[in-house]
PDB file of C-alpha atoms in Angstrom:
ATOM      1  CA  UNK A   1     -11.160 103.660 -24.279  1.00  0.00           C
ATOM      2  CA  UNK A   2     -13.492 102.197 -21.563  1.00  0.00           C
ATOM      3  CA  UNK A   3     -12.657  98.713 -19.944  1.00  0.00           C
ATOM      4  CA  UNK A   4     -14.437  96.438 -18.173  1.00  0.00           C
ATOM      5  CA  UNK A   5     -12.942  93.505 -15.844  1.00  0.00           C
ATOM      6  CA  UNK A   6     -16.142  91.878 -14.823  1.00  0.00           C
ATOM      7  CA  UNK A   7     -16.040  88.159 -15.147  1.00  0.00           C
ATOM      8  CA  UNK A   8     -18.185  86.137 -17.324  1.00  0.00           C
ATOM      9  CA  UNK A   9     -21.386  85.361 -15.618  1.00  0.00           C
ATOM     10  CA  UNK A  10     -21.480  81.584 -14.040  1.00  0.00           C
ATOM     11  CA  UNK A  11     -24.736  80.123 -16.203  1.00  0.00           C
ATOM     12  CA  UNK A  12     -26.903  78.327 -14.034  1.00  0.00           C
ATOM     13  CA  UNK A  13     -26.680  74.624 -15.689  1.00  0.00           C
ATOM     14  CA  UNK A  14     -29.957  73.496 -15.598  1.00  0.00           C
ATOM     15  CA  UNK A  15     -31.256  69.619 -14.658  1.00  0.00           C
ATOM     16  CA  UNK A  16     -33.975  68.661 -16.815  1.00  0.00           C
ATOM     17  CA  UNK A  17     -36.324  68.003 -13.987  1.00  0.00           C
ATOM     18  CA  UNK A  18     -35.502  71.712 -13.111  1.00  0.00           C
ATOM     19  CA  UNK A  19     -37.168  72.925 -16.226  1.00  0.00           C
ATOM     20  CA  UNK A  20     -40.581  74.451 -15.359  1.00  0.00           C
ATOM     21  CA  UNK A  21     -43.777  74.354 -17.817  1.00  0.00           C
ATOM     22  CA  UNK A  22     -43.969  76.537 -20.551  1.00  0.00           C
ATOM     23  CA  UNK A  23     -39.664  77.788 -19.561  1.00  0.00           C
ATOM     24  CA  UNK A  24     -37.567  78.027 -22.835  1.00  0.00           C
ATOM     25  CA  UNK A  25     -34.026  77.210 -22.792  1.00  0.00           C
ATOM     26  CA  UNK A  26     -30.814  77.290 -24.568  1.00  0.00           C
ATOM     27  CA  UNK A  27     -27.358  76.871 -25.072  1.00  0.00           C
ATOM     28  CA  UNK A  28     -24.577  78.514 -23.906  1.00  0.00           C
ATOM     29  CA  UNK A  29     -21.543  76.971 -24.778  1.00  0.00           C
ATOM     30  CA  UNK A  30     -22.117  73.299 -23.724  1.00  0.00           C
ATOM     31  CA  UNK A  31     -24.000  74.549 -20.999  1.00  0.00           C
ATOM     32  CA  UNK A  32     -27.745  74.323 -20.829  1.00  0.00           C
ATOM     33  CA  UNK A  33     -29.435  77.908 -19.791  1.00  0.00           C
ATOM     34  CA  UNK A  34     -32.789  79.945 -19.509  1.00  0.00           C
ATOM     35  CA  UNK A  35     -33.072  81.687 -22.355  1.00  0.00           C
ATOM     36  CA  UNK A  36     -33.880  85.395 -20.792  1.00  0.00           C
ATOM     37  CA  UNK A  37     -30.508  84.430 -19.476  1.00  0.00           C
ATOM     38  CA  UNK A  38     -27.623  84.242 -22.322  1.00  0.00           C
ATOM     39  CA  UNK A  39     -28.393  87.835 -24.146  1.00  0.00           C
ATOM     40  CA  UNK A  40     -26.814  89.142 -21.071  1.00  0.00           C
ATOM     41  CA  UNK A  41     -24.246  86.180 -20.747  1.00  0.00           C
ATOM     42  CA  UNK A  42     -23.069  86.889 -24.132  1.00  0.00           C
ATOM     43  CA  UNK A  43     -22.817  90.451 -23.485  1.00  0.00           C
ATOM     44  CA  UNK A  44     -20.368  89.419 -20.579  1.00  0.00           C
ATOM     45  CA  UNK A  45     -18.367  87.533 -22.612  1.00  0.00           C
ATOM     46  CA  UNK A  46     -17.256  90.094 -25.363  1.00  0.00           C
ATOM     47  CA  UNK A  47     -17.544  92.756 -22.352  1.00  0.00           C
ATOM     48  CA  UNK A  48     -14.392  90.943 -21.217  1.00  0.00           C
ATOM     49  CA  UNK A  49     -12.573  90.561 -24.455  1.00  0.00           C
ATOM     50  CA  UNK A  50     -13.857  94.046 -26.118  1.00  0.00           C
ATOM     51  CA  UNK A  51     -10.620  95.742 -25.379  1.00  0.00           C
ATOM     52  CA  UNK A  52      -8.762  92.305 -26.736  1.00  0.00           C
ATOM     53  CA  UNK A  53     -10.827  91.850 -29.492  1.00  0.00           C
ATOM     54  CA  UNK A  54      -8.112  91.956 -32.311  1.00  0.00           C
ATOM     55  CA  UNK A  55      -6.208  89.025 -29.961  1.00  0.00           C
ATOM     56  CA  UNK A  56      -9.102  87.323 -29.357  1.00  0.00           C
ATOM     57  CA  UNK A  57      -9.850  86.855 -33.143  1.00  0.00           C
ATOM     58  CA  UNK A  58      -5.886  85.906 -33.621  1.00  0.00           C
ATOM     59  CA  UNK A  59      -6.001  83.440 -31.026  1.00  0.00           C
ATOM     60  CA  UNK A  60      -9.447  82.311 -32.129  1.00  0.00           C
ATOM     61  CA  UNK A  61      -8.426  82.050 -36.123  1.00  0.00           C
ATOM     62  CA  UNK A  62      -4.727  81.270 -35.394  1.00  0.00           C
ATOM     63  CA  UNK A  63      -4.362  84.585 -37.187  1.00  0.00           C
ATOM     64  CA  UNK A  64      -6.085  84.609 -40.767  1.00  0.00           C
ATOM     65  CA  UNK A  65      -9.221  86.056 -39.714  1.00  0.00           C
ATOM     66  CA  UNK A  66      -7.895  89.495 -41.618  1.00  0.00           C
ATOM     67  CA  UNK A  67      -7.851  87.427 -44.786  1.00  0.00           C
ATOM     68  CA  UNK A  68     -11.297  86.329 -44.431  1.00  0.00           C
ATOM     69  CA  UNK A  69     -12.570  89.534 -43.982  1.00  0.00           C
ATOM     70  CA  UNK A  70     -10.748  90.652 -46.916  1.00  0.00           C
ATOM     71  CA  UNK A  71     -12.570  87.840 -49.084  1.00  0.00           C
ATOM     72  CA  UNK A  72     -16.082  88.823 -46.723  1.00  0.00           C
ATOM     73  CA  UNK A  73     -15.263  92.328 -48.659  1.00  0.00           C
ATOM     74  CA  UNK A  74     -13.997  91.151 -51.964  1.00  0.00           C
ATOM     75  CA  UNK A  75     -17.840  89.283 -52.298  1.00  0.00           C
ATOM     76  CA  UNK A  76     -19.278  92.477 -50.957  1.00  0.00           C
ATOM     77  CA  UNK A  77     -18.127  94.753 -53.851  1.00  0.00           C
ATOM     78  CA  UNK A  78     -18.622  97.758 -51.750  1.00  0.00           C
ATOM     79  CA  UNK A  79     -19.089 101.223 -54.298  1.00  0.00           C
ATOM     80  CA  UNK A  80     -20.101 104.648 -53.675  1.00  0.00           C
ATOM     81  CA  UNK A  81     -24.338 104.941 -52.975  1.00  0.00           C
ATOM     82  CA  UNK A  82     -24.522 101.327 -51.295  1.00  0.00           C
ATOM     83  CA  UNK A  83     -25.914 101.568 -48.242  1.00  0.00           C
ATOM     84  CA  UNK A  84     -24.098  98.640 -45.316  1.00  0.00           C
ATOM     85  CA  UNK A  85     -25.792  97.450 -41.911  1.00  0.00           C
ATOM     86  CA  UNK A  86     -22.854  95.915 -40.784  1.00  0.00           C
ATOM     87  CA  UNK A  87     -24.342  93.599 -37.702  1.00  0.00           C
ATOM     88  CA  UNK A  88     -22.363  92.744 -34.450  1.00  0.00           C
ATOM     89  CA  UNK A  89     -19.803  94.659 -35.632  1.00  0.00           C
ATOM     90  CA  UNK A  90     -18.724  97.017 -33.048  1.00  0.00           C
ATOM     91  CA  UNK A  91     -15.152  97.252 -33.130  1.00  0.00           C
ATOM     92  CA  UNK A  92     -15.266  98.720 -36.793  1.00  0.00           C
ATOM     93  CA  UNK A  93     -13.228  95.686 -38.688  1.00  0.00           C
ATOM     94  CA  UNK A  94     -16.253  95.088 -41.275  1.00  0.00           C
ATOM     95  CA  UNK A  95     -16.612  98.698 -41.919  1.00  0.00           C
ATOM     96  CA  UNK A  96     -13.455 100.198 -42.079  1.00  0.00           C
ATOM     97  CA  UNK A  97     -12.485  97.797 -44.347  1.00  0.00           C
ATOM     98  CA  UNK A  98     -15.871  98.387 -46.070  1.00  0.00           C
ATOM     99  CA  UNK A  99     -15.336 102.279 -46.294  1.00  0.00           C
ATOM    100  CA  UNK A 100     -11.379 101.511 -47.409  1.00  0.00           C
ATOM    101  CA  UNK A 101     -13.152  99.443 -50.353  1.00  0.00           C
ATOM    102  CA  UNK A 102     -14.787 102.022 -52.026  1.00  0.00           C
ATOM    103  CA  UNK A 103     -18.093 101.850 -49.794  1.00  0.00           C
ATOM    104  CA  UNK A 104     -19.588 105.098 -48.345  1.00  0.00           C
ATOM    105  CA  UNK A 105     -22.630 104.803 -46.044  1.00  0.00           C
ATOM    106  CA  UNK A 106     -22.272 101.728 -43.224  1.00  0.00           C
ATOM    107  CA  UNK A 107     -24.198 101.679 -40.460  1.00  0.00           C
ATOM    108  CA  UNK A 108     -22.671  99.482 -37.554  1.00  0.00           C
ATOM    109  CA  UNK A 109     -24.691  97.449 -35.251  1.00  0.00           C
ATOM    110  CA  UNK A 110     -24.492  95.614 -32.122  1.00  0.00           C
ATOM    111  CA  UNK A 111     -25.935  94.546 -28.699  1.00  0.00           C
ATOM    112  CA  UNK A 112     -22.591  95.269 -26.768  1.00  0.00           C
ATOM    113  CA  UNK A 113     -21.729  99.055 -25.613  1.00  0.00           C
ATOM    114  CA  UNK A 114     -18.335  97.956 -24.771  1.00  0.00           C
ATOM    115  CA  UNK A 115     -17.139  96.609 -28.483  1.00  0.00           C
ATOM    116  CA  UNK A 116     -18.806  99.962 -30.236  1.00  0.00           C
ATOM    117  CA  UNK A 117     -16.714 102.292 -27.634  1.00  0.00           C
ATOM    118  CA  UNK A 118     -13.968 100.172 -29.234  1.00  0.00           C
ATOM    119  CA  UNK A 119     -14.892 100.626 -32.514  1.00  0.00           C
ATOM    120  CA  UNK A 120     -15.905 104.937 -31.853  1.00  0.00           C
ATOM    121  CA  UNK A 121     -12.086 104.933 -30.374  1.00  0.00           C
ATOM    122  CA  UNK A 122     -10.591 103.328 -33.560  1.00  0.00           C
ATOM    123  CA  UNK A 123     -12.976 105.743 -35.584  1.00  0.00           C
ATOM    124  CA  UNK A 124     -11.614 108.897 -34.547  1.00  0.00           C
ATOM    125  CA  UNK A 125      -8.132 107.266 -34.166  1.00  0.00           C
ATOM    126  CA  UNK A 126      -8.135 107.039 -38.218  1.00  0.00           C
ATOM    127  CA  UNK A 127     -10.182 109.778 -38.979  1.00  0.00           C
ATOM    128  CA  UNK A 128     -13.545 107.790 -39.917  1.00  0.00           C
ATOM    129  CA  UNK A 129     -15.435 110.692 -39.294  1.00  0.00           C
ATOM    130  CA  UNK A 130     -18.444 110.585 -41.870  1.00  0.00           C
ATOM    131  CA  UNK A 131     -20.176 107.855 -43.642  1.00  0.00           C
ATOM    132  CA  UNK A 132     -20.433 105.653 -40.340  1.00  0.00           C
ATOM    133  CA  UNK A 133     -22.945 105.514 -37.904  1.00  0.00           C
ATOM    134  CA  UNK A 134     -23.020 103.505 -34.260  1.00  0.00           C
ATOM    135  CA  UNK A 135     -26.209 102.092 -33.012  1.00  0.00           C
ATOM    136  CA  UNK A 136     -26.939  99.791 -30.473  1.00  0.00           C
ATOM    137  CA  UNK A 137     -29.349  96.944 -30.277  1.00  0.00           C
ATOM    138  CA  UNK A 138     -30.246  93.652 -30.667  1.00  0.00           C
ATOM    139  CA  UNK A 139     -29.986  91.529 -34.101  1.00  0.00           C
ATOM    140  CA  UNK A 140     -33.286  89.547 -33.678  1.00  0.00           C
ATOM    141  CA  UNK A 141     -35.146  93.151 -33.336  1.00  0.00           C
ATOM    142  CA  UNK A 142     -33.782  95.712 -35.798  1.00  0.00           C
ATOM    143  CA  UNK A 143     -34.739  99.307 -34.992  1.00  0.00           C
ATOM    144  CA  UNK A 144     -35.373  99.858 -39.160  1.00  0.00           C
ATOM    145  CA  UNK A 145     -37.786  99.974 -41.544  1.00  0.00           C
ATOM    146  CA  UNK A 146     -38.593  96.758 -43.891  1.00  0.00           C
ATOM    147  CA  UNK A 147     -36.019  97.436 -47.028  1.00  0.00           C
ATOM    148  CA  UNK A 148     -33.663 100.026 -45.932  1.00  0.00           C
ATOM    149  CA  UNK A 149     -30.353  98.503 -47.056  1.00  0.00           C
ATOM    150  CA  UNK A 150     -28.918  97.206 -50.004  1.00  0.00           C
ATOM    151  CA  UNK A 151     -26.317  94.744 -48.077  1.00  0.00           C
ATOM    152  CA  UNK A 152     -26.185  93.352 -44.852  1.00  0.00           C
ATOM    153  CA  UNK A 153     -22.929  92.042 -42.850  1.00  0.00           C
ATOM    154  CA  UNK A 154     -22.305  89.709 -39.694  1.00  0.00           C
ATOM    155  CA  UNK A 155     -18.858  88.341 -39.116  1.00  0.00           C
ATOM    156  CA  UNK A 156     -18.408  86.261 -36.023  1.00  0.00           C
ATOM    157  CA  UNK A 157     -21.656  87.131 -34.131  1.00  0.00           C
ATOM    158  CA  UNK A 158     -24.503  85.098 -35.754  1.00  0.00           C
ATOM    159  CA  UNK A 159     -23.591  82.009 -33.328  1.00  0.00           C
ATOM    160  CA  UNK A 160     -24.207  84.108 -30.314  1.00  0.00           C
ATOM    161  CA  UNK A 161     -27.266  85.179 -31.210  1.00  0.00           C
ATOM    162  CA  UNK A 162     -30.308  83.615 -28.875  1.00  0.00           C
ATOM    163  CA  UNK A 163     -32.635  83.127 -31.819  1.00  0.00           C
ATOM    164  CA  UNK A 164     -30.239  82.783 -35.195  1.00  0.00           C
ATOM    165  CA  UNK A 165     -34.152  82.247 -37.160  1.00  0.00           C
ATOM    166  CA  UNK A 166     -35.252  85.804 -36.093  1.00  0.00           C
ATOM    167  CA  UNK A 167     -31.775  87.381 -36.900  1.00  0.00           C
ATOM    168  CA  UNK A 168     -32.222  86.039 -40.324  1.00  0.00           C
ATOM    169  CA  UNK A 169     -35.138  87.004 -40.990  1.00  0.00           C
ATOM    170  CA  UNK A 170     -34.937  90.218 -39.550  1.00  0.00           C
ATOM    171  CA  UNK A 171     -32.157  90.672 -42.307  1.00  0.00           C
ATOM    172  CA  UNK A 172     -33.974  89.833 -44.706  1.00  0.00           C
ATOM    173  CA  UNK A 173     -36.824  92.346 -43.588  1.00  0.00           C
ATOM    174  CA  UNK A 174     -34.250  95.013 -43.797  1.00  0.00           C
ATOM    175  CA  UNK A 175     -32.831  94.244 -47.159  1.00  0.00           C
ATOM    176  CA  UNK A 176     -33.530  95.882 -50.310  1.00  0.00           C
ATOM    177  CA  UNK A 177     -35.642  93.865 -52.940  1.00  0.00           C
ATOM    178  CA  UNK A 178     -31.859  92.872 -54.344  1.00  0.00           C
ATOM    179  CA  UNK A 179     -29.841  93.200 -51.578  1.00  0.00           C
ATOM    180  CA  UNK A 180     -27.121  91.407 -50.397  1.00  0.00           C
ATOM    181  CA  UNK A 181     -26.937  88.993 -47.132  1.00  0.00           C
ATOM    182  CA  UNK A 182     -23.424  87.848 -46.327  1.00  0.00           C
ATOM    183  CA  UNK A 183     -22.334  85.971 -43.594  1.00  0.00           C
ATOM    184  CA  UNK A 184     -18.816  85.400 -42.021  1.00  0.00           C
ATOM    185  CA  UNK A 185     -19.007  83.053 -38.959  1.00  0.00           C
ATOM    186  CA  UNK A 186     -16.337  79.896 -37.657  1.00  0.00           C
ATOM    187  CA  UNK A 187     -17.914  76.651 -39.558  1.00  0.00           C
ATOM    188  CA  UNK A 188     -17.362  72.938 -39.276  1.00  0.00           C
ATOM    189  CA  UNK A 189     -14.025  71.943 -40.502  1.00  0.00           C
ATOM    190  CA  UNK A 190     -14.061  69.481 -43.704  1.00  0.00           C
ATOM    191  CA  UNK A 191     -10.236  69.508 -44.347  1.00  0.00           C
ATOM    192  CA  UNK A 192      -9.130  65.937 -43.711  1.00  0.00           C
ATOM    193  CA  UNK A 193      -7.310  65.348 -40.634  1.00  0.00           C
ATOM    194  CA  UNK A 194      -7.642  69.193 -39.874  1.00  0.00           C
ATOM    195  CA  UNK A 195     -10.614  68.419 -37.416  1.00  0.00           C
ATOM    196  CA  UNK A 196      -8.483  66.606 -34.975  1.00  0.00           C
ATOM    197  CA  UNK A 197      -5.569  69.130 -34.908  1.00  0.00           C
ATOM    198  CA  UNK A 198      -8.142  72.271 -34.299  1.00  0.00           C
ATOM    199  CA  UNK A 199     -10.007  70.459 -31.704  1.00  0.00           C
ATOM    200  CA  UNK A 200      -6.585  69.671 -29.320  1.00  0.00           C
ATOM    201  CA  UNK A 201      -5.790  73.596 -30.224  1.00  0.00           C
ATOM    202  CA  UNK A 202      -9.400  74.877 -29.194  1.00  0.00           C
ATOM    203  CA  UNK A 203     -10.108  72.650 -26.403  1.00  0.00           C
ATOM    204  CA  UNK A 204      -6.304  72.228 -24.860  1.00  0.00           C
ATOM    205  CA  UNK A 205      -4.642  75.509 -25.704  1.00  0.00           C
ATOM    206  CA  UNK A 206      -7.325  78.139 -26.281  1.00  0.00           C
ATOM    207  CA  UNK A 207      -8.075  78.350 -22.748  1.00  0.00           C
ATOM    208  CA  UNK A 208      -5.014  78.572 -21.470  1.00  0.00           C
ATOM    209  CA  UNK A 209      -3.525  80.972 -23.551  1.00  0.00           C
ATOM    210  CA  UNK A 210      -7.076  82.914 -22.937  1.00  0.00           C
ATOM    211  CA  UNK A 211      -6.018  82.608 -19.226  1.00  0.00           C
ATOM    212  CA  UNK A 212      -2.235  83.434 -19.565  1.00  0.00           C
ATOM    213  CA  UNK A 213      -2.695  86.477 -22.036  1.00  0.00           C
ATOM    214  CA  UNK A 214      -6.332  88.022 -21.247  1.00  0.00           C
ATOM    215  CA  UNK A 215      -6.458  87.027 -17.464  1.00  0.00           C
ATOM    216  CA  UNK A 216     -10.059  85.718 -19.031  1.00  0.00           C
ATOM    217  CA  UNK A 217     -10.277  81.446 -19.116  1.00  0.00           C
ATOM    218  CA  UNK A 218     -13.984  81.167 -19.517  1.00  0.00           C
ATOM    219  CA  UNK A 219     -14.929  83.692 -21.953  1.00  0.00           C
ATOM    220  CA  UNK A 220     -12.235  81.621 -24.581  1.00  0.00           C
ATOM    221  CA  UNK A 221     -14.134  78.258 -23.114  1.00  0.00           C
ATOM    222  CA  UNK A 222     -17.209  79.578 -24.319  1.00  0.00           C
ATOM    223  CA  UNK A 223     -16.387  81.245 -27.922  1.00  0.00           C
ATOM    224  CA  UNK A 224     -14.638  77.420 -28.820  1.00  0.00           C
ATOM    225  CA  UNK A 225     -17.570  75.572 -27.517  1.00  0.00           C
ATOM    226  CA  UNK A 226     -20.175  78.146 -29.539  1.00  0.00           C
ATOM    227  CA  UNK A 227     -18.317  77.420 -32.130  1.00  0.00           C
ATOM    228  CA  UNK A 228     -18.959  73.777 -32.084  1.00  0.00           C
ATOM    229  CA  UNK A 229     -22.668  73.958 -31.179  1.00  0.00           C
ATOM    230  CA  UNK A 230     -23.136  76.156 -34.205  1.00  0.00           C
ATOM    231  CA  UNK A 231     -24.968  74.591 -37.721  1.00  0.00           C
ATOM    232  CA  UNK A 232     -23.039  73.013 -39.987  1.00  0.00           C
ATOM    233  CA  UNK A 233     -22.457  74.838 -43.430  1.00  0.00           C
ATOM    234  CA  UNK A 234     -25.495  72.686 -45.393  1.00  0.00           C
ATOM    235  CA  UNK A 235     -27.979  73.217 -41.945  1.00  0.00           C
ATOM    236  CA  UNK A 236     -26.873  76.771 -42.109  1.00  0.00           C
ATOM    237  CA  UNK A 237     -27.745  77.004 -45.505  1.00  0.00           C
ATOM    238  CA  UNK A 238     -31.040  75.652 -45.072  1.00  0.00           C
ATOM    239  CA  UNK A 239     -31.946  78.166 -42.392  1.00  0.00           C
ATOM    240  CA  UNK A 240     -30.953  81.004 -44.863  1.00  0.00           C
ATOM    241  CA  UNK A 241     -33.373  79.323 -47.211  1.00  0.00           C
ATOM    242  CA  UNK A 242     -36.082  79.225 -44.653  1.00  0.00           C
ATOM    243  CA  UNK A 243     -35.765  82.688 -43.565  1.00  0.00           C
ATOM    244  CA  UNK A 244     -36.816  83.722 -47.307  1.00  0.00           C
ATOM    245  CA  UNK A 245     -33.353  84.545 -48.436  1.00  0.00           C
ATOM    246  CA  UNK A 246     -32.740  83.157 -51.534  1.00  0.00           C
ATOM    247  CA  UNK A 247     -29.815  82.338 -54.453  1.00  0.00           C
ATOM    248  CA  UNK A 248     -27.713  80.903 -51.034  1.00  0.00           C
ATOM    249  CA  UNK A 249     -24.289  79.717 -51.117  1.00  0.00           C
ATOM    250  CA  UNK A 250     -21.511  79.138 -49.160  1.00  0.00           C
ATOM    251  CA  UNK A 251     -17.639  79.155 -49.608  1.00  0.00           C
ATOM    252  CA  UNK A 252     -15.197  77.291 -47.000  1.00  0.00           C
ATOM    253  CA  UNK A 253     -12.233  79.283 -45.604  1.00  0.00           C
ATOM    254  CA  UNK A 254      -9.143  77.365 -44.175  1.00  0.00           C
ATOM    255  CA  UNK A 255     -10.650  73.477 -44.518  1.00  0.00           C
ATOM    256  CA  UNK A 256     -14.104  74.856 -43.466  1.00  0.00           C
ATOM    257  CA  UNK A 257     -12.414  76.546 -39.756  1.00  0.00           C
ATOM    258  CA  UNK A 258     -14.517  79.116 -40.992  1.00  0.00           C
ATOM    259  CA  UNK A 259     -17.301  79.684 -44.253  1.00  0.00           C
ATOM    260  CA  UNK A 260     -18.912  82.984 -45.930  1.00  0.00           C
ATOM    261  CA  UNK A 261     -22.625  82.273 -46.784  1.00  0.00           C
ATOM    262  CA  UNK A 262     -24.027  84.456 -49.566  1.00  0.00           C
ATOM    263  CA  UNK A 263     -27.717  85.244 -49.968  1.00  0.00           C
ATOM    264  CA  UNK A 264     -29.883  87.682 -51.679  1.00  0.00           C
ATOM    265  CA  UNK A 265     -33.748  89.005 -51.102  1.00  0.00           C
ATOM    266  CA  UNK A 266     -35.184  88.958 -54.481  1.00  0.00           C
TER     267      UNK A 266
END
């Protein structure tokens, strides 16, 4: 399995006097950035944490994120002649639970080299030999033609995305006429008196225990704080909606630590 122990690229926080005419910018975290900049920012982070990307998720979920991807699969229904673009899901999780469910053609996608050499590794170490393909790319341009699959996955990737309004509607362009959009991604908490207790862990602990066990403080800065600076469940929805998805819902997970939205292209 291929590591990498490059830092996390230092973004250049940006003044707003700085900005130039006609420059586009962006988020990163809390930090402001150009945004020809964070594609390859982001890639830097899960670069780092590739190789630590079942801890990362543990430390980042405080272990449940296995259930919700059970419950991401249990909406899914996979069966035999459905056809899964599984998006920013390198390391495999989506899929191999996908092809353990009864599903039989998943095609995994994402921008980062190092999480699919993860995923390829785990492939071969269970045998996953047939029925999944590897591609690399970029969510906001998919390398497919306009209704190719009947389903479409992301779990834990949409919030990194540069443009989240060309991702979604670049699934939708993919989608069969009755395909299936479903989206797994860390939400705003709605639990009473949950908020409080997950901000102190993300903000206070995270970090260090990013620091102590991956040698990595910064890249477990970033995921908490992209995590906060992503859409609440109803503004999520709405961008669903927008993108031409339609029939959208959304279920909480954990007090609303993280939320499955559900979509189809009629």
């Amino acid at each position: 399995m291929s590591t990498n122990t490059q830092k996390t690229p230092e973004p250049e926080i940006i003044q707003p006097e700085a900005i130039q005419p006609g420059e586009s910018t962006t988020h990163f975290g809390y930090k402001t950035v150009r945004e020809e900049d964070k594609v390859e920012m982001v890639r830097g982070v899960f670069n780092n944490v590739a190789s630590k990307y079942d801890l990362m998720n543990d430390l980042m979920s405080m272990g449940v994120h296995r259930l919700w991807k059970n419950r991401l699969i249990e909406k899914l229904r996979p069966h035999a002649g459905q056809k899964l673009l599984d998006v920013g899901g390198g390391t495999g999780d989506i899929a191999f639970k996908y092809l353990d469910a009864g599903g039989d053609d998943v095609t995994v996608f994402d921008i980062n080299d190092e999480m699919l050499q993860v995923g390829r590794d785990r492939a071969i170490d269970r045998g996953s030999l047939t029925g999944i393909q590897w591609m690399q790319g970029n969510a906001e341009e998919l390398p497919f033609e306009d209704a190719t699959f009947d389903a479409y996955t992301i779990a834990f990737c949409i919030r990194n995305v540069t443009h989240i309004d060309r991702a979604l509607r670049e699934a939708r362009r993919v989608l069969k006429p009755g395909g299936h959009f479903l989206c797994l991604e860390f939400s705003k908490v709605v639990a009473p008196g949950l908020g409080a207790i997950y901000d102190t862990y993300s903000f206070s602990l995270l970090p260090k225990i990013g620091e102590v066990v991956a040698d990595d403080r910064d890249s477990y800065q970033y995921l908490a704080e992209s995590i906060r600076r992503f859409p609440d469940q109803e503004t999520f929805k709405a961008m669903i909606e927008d993108a031409g998805l339609d029939v959208v819902n959304y279920e909480n997970l954990t007090g609303g630590i993280a939320c499955i939205h559900s979509a189809w292209r009629t």
